[in-house]
Tab-separated table of C-alpha atoms and ligand atoms in Angstrom:
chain	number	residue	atom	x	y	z
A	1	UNK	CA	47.008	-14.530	-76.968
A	2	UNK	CA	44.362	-11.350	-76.669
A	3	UNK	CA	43.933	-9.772	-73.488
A	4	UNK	CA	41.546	-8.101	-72.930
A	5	UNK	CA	41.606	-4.943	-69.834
A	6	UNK	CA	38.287	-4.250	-68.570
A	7	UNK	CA	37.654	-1.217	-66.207
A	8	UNK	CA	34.003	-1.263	-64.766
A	9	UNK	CA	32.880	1.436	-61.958
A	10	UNK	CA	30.096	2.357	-60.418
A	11	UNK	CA	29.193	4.623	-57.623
A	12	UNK	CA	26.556	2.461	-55.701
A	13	UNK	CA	27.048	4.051	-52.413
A	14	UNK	CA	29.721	5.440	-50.081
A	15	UNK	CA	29.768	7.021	-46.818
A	16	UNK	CA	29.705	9.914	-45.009
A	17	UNK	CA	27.605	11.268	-47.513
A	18	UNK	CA	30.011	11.245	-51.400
A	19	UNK	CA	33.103	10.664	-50.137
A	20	UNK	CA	34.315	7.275	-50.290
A	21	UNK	CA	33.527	3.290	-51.019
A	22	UNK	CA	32.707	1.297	-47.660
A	23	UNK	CA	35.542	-1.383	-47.150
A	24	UNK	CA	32.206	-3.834	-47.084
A	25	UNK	CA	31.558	-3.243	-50.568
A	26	UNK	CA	34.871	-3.687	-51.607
A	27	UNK	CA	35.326	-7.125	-49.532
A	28	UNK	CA	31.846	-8.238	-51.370
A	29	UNK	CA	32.989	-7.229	-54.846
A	30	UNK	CA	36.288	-9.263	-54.162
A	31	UNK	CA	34.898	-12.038	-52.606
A	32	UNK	CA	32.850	-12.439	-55.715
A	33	UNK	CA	35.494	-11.703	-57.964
A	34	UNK	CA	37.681	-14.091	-56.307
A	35	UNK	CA	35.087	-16.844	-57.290
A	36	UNK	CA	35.145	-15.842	-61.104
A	37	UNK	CA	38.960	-16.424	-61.008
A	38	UNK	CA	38.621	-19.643	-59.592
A	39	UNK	CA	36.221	-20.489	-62.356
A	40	UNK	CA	38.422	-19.373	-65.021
A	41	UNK	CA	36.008	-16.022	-66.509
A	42	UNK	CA	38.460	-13.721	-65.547
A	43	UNK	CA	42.283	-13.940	-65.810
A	44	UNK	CA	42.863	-11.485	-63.051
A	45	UNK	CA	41.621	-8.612	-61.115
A	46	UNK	CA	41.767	-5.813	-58.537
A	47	UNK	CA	38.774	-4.370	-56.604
A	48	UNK	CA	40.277	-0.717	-55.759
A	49	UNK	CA	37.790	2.837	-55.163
A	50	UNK	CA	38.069	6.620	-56.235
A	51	UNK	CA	36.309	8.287	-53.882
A	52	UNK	CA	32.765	7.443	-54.014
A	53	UNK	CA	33.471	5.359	-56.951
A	54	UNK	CA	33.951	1.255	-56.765
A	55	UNK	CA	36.094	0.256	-59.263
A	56	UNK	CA	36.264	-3.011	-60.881
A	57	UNK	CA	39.813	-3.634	-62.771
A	58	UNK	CA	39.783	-6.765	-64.624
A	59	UNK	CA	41.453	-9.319	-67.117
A	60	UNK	CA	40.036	-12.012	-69.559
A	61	UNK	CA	40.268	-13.235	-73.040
A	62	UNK	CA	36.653	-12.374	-74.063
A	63	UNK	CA	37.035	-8.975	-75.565
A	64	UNK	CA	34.968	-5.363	-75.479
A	65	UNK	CA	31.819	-5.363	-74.660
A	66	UNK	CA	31.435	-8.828	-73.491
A	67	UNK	CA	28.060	-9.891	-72.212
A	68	UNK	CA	29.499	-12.275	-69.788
A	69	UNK	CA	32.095	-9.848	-68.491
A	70	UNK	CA	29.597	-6.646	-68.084
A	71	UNK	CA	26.422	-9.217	-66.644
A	72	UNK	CA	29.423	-9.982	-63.885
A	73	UNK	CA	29.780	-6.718	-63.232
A	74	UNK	CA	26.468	-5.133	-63.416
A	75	UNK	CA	25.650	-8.556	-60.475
A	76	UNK	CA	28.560	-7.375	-58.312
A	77	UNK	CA	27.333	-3.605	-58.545
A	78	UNK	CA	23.531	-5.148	-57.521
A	79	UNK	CA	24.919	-7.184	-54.936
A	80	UNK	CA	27.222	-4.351	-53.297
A	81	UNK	CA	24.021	-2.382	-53.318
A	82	UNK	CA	22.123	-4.604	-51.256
A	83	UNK	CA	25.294	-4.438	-48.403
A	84	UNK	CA	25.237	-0.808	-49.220
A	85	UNK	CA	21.258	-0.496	-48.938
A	86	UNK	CA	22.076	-2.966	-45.659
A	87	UNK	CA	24.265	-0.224	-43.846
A	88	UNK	CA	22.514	2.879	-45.019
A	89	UNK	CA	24.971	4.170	-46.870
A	90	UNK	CA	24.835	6.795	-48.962
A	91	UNK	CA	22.948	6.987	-52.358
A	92	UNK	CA	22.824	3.529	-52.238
A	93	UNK	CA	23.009	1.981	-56.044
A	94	UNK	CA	22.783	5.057	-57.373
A	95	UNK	CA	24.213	4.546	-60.697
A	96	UNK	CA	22.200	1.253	-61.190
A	97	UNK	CA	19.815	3.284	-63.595
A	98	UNK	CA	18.198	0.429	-64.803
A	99	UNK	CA	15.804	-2.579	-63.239
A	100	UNK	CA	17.501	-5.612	-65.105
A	101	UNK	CA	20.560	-6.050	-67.173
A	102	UNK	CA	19.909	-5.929	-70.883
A	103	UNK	CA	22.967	-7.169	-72.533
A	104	UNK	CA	25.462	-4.791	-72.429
A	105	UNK	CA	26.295	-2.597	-69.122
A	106	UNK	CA	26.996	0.210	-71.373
A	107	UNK	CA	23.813	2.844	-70.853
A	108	UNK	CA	23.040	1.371	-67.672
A	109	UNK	CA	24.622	3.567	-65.418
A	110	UNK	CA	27.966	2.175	-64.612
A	111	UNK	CA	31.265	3.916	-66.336
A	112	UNK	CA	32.880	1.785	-69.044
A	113	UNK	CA	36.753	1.177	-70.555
A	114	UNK	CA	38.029	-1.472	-71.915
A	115	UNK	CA	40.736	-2.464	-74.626
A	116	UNK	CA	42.315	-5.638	-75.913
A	117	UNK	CA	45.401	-5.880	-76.879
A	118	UNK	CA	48.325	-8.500	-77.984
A	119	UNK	CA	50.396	-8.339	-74.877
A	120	UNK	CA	53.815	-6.959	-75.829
A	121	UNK	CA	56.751	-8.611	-74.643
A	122	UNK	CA	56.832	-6.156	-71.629
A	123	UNK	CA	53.357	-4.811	-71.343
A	124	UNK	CA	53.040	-1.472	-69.251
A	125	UNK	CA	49.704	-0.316	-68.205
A	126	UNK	CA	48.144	2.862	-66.260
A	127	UNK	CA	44.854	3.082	-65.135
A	128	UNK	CA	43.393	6.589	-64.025
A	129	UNK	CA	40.253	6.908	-61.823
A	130	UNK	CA	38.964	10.053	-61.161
A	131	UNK	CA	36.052	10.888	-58.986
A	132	UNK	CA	33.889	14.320	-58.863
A	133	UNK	CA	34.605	15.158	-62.738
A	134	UNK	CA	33.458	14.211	-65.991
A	135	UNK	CA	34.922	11.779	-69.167
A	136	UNK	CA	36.224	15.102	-70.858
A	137	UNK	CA	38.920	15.585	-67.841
A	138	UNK	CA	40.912	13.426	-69.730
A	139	UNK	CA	41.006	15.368	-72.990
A	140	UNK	CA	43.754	18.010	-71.650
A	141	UNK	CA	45.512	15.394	-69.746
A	142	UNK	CA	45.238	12.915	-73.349
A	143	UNK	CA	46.371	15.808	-75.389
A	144	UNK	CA	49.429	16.122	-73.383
A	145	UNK	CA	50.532	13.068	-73.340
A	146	UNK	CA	49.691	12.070	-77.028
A	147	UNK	CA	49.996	15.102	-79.007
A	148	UNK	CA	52.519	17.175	-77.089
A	149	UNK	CA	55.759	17.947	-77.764
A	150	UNK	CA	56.092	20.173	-74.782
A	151	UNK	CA	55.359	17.621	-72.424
A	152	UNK	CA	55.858	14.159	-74.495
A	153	UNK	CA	59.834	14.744	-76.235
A	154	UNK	CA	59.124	10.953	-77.560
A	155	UNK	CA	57.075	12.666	-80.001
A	156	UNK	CA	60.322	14.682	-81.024
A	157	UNK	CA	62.935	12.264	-80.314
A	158	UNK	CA	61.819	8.846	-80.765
A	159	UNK	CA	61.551	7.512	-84.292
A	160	UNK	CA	59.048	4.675	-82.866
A	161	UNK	CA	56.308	8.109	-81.773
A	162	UNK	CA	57.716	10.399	-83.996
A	163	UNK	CA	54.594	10.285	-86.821
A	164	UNK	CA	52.235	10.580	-84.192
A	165	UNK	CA	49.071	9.242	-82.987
A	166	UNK	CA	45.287	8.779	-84.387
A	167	UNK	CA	42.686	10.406	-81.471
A	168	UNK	CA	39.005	9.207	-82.368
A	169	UNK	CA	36.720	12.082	-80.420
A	170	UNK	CA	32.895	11.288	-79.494
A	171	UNK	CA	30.290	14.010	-79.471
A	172	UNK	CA	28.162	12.668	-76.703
A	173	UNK	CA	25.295	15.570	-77.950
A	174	UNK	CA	24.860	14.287	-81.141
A	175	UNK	CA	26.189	10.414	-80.825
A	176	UNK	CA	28.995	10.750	-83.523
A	177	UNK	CA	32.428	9.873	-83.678
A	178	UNK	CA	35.375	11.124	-85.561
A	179	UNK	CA	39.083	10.378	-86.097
A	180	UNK	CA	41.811	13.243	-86.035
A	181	UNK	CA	45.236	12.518	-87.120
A	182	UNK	CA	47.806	14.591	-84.887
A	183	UNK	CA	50.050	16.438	-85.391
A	184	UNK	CA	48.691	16.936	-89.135
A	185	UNK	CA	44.791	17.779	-87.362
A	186	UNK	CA	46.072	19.210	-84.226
A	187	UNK	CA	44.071	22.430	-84.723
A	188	UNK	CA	41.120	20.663	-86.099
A	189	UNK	CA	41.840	18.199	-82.672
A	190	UNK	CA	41.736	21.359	-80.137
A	191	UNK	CA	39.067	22.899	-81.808
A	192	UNK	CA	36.527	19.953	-80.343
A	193	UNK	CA	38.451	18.665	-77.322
A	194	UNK	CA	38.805	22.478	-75.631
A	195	UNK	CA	34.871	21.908	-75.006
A	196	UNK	CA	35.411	19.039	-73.226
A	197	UNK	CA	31.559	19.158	-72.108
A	198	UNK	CA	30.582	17.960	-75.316
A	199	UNK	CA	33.412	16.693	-77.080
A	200	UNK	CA	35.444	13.278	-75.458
A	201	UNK	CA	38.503	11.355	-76.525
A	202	UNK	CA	37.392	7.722	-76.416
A	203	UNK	CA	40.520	6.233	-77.758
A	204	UNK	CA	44.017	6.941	-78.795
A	205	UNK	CA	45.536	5.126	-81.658
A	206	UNK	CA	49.618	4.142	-82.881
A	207	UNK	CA	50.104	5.077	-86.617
A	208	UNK	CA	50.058	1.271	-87.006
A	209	UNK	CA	46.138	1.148	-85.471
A	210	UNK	CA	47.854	-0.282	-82.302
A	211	UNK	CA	45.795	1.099	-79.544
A	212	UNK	CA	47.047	3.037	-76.872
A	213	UNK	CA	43.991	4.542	-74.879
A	214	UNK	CA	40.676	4.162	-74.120
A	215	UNK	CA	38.408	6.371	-71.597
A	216	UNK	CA	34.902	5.975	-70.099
A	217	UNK	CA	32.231	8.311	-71.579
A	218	UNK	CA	29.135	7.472	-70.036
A	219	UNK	CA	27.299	10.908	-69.019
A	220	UNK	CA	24.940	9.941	-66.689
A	221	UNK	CA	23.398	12.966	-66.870
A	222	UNK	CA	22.373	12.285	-70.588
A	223	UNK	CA	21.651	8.371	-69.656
A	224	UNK	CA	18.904	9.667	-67.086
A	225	UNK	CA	17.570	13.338	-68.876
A	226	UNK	CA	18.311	14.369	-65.385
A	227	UNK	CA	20.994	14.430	-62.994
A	228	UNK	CA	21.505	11.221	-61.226
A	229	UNK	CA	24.792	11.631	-60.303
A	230	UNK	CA	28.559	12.466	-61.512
A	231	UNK	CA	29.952	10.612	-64.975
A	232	UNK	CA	33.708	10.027	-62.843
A	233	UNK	CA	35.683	8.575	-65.346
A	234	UNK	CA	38.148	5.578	-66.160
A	235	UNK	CA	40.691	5.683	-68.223
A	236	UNK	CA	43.752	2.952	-69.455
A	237	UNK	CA	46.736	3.772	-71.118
A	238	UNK	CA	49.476	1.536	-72.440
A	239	UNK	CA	52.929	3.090	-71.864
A	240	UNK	CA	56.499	2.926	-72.877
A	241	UNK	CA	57.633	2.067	-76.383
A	242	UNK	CA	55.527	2.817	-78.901
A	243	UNK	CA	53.467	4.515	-76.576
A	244	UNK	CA	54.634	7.507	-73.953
A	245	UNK	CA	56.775	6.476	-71.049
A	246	UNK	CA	55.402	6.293	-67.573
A	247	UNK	CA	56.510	9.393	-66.935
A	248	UNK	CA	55.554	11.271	-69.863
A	249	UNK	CA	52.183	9.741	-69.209
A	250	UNK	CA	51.855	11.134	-65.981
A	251	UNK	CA	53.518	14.838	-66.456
A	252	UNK	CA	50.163	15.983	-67.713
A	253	UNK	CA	48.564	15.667	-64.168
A	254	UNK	CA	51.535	17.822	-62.791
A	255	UNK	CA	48.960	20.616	-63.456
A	256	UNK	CA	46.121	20.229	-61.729
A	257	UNK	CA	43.892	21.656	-64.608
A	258	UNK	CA	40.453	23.021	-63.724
A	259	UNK	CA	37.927	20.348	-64.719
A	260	UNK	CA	34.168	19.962	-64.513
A	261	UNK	CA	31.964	18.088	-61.883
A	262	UNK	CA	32.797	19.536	-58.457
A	263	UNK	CA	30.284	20.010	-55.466
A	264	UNK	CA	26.655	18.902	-57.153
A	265	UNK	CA	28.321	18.237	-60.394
A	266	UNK	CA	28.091	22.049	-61.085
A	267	UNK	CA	31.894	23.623	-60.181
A	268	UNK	CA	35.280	24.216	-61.918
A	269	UNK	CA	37.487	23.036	-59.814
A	270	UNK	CA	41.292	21.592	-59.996
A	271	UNK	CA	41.830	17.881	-60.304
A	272	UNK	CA	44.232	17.108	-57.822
A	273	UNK	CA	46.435	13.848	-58.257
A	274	UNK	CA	46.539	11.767	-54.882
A	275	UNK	CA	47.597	8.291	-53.716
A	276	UNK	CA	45.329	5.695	-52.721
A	277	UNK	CA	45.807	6.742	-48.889
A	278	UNK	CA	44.484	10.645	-49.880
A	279	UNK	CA	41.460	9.196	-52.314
A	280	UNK	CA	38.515	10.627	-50.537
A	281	UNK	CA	37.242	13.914	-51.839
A	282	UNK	CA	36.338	15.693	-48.164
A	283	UNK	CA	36.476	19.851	-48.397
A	284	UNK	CA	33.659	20.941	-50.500
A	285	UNK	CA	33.120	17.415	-52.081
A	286	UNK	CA	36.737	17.605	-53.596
A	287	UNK	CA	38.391	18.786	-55.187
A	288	UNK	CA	38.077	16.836	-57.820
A	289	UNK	CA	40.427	13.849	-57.231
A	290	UNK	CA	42.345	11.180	-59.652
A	291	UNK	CA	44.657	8.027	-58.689
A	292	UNK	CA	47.166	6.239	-61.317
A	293	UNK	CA	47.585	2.545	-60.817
A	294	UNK	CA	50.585	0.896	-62.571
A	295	UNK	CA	50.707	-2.364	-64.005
A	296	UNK	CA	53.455	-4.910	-65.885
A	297	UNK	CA	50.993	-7.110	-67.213
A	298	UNK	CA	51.731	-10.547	-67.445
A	299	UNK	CA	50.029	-13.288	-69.664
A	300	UNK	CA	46.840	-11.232	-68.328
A	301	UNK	CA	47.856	-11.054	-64.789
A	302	UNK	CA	47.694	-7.652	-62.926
A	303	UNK	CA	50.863	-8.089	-60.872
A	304	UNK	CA	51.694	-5.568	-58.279
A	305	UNK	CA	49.990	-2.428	-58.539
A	306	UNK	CA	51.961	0.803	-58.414
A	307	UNK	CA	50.321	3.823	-56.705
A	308	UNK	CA	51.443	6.579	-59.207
A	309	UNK	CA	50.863	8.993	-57.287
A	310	UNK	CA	52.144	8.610	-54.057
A	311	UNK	CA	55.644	10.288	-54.557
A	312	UNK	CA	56.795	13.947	-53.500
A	313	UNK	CA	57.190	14.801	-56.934
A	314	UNK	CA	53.266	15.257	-57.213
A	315	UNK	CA	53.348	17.536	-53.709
A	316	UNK	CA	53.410	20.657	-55.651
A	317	UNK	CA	50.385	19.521	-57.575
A	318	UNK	CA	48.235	18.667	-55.272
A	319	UNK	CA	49.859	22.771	-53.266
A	320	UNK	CA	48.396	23.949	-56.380
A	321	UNK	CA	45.125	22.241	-56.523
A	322	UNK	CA	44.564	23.498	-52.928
A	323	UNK	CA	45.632	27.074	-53.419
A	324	UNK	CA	43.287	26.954	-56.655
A	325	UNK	CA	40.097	25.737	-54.981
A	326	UNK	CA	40.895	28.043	-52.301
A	327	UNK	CA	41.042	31.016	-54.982
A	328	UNK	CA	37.867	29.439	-57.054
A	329	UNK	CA	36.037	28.979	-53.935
A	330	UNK	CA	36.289	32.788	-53.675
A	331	UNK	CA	33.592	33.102	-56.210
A	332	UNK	CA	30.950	31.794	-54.572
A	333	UNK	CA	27.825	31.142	-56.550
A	334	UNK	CA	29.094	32.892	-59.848
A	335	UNK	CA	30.406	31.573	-62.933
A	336	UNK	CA	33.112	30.543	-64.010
A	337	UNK	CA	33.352	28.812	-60.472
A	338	UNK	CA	29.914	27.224	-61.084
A	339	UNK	CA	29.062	26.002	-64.648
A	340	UNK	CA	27.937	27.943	-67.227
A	341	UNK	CA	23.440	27.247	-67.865
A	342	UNK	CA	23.867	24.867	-70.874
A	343	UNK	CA	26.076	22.150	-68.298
A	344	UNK	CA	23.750	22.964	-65.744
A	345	UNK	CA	20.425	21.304	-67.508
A	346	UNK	CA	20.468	18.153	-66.144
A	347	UNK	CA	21.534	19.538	-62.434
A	348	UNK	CA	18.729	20.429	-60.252
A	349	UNK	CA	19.222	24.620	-60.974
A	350	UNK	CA	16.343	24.438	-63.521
A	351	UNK	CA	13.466	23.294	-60.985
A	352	UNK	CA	15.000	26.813	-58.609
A	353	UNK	CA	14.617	29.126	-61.980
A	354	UNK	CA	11.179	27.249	-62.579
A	355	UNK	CA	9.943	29.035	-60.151
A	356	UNK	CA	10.591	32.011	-60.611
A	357	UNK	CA	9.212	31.974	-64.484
A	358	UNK	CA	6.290	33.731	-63.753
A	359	UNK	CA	7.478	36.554	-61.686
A	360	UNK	CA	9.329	37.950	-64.757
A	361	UNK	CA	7.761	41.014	-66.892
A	362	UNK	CA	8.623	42.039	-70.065
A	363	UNK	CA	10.788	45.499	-69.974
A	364	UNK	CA	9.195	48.373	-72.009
B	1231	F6R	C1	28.409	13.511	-55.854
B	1231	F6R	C2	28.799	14.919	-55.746
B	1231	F6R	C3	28.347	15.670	-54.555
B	1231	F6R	C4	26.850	15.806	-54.440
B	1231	F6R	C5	26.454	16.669	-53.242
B	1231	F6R	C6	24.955	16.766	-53.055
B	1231	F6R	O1	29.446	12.710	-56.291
B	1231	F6R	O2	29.430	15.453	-56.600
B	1231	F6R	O3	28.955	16.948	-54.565
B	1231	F6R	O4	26.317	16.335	-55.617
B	1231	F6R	O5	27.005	16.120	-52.066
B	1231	F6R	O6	24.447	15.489	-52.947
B	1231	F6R	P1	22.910	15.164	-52.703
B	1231	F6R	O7	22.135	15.912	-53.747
B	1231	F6R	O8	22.856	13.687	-52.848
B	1231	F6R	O9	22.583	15.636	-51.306
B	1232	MG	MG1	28.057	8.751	-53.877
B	1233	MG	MG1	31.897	9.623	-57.593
């Protein structure tokens, strides 16, 4: 049987101000989930938050882009808005960009990643939720763990990795897509996904087409034409196998790499690794935060989730991600701390340099 893994979020209002989901939202979105079970449209799911981000985690049998499954969501997102709207929270349903649901929740606002799959006989899977960054965090972090050799040694020295893996890359500028084959396209591969801005792996493909990741690349920013909010993405991995192990999967966030999004969507700041306890971006709106969930699916059920993160092995991660923003934070206004002018279009700097348009005179 096909299951199908649906990860839905959307940021529709938190409190104090960005940092995290109310625990009334979250009882409304499971209540209402909990219902859908019971009528059979989902297998399974778990209501869970990253940061200011509610995040739907679902099973069914209906496939991608399901109407049914995303006109679910899109209701639960409306209807935690209202409870949201109800207690003042903040930005209340702020990513609902849109009046009525139109099909397919994909453009709408919400963040979007789903994959189906032939559940394998044991059936690992990681879900990632990041909050105050954008979809291309992932590229470093899916580079690492899919390409290499450095951090994966399956690539090396497991014949079922050993050819490699199929990365299909969206330019979310110009709307296109295109498959690179690592490692024979690893340079052509780096020479997109460095600019992770502009260039975001969607998906991660087995030599045998078997998928094996799939991210969320909605830029709200480019939904709206202005900035509405942050893009904080999803992402799902199947491990072990085939596929990376659990722990090769998660070696890649042993970094805390600098990623885009922080404070106003506008900083370069670490992304920090945390448990579900530590999931609440506080000192200067971060930094930038992400939580692994672990599942052994079975027959479409979720199981126990496993907080990936809450171990002492990621302690000198998230040392580093504090000593970094403490060292970025040094720079104040100036770049490379803040984002460079072409990421900050859609933030609100251009209506500050409107203004000062006509004071400038041309230089003899
Ligand atoms: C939102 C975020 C925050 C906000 C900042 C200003 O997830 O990244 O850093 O951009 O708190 O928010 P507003 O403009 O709503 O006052
Ligand atoms: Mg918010
Ligand atoms: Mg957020």
């Amino acid at each position: 049987m096909k299951i199908t893994i649906s990860v839905i979020k959307a940021d529709v209002g938190s409190y104090p101000g960005h940092c995290q989901v109310h625990p009334d939202l979250m009882v409304k979105a499971n209540s209402i989930l909990d219902e859908y079970k019971k009528s059979g449209q989902v297998i399974d799911f778990m209501v869970t938050h990253a940061g200011d981000d509610l995040e739907l985690i679902m099973t069914h049998n209906k496939g991608i882009n399901n109407k049914e499954i995303h006109e679910l969501s899109w209701s639960i997102f409306k209807e935690c808005t209202e409870v949201a709207k109800g207690l003042k929270l903040y930005g209340a349903g702020q990513d609902m960009l849109s009046d009525a649901f139109s099909g397919n929740i994909k453009g709408m606002g919400p963040g979007v990643a789903e994959m189906e799959i032939e559940e394998r006989k044991s059936e690992p899977i990681l879900i990632f939720m990041a909050d105050k960054t954008e979809p291309g965090a992932w590229n470093y972090i899916l580079y690492k763990m899919f390409a290499d050799p450095f951090n994966t040694p399956g690539l090396v020295i497991s014949g079922a990795m050993h050819q490699g893996f199929v990365f299909e890359v969206h330019d979310l500028i110009e709307n296109k897509k295109i498959e690179l084959s690592a490692p024979e396209e690893l340079y052509d591969l780096l020479a997109l996904i460095g600019t992770p801005s502009r260039y975001v792996i969607k998906r991660v493909y087995a030599k045998n087409n078997e998928i094996g990741a799939v991210t969320s690349t909605d830029k709200l920013s480019l939904i709206a034409g202005k900035y509405v909010g942050k893009d904080d993405p999803v992402m799902i991995i199947r491990a072990q196998g085939l596929f990376p192990a659990v722990g090769e999967c998660l070696e890649p966030f042993s970094n805390a790499h600098l990623v885009a999004g922080g404070m106003r969507g506008s900083h370069i700041m670490p992304l920090m690794p945390v448990s579900e306890k530590d999931n609440h971006p506080t000192r200067f709106d971060g930094p930038p935060r992400v939580i692994g969930l672990g599942f052994q699916l079975n027959n479409g059920k979720l199981g126990k989730a496993a907080d990936l993160f809450n171990d002492v092995s990621f302690d000198s991660a998230r040392k580093r991600a504090n000593l970094m923003t403490n060292y970025m934070r040094t720079h104040g206004p100036f770049m490379p701390h803040r984002l460079p002018p072409e990421e900050m279009e859609y933030t609100t700097l251009p209506e500050v340099l409107e203004k000062l348009k006509e004071r400038f005179q041309k230089i003899e």
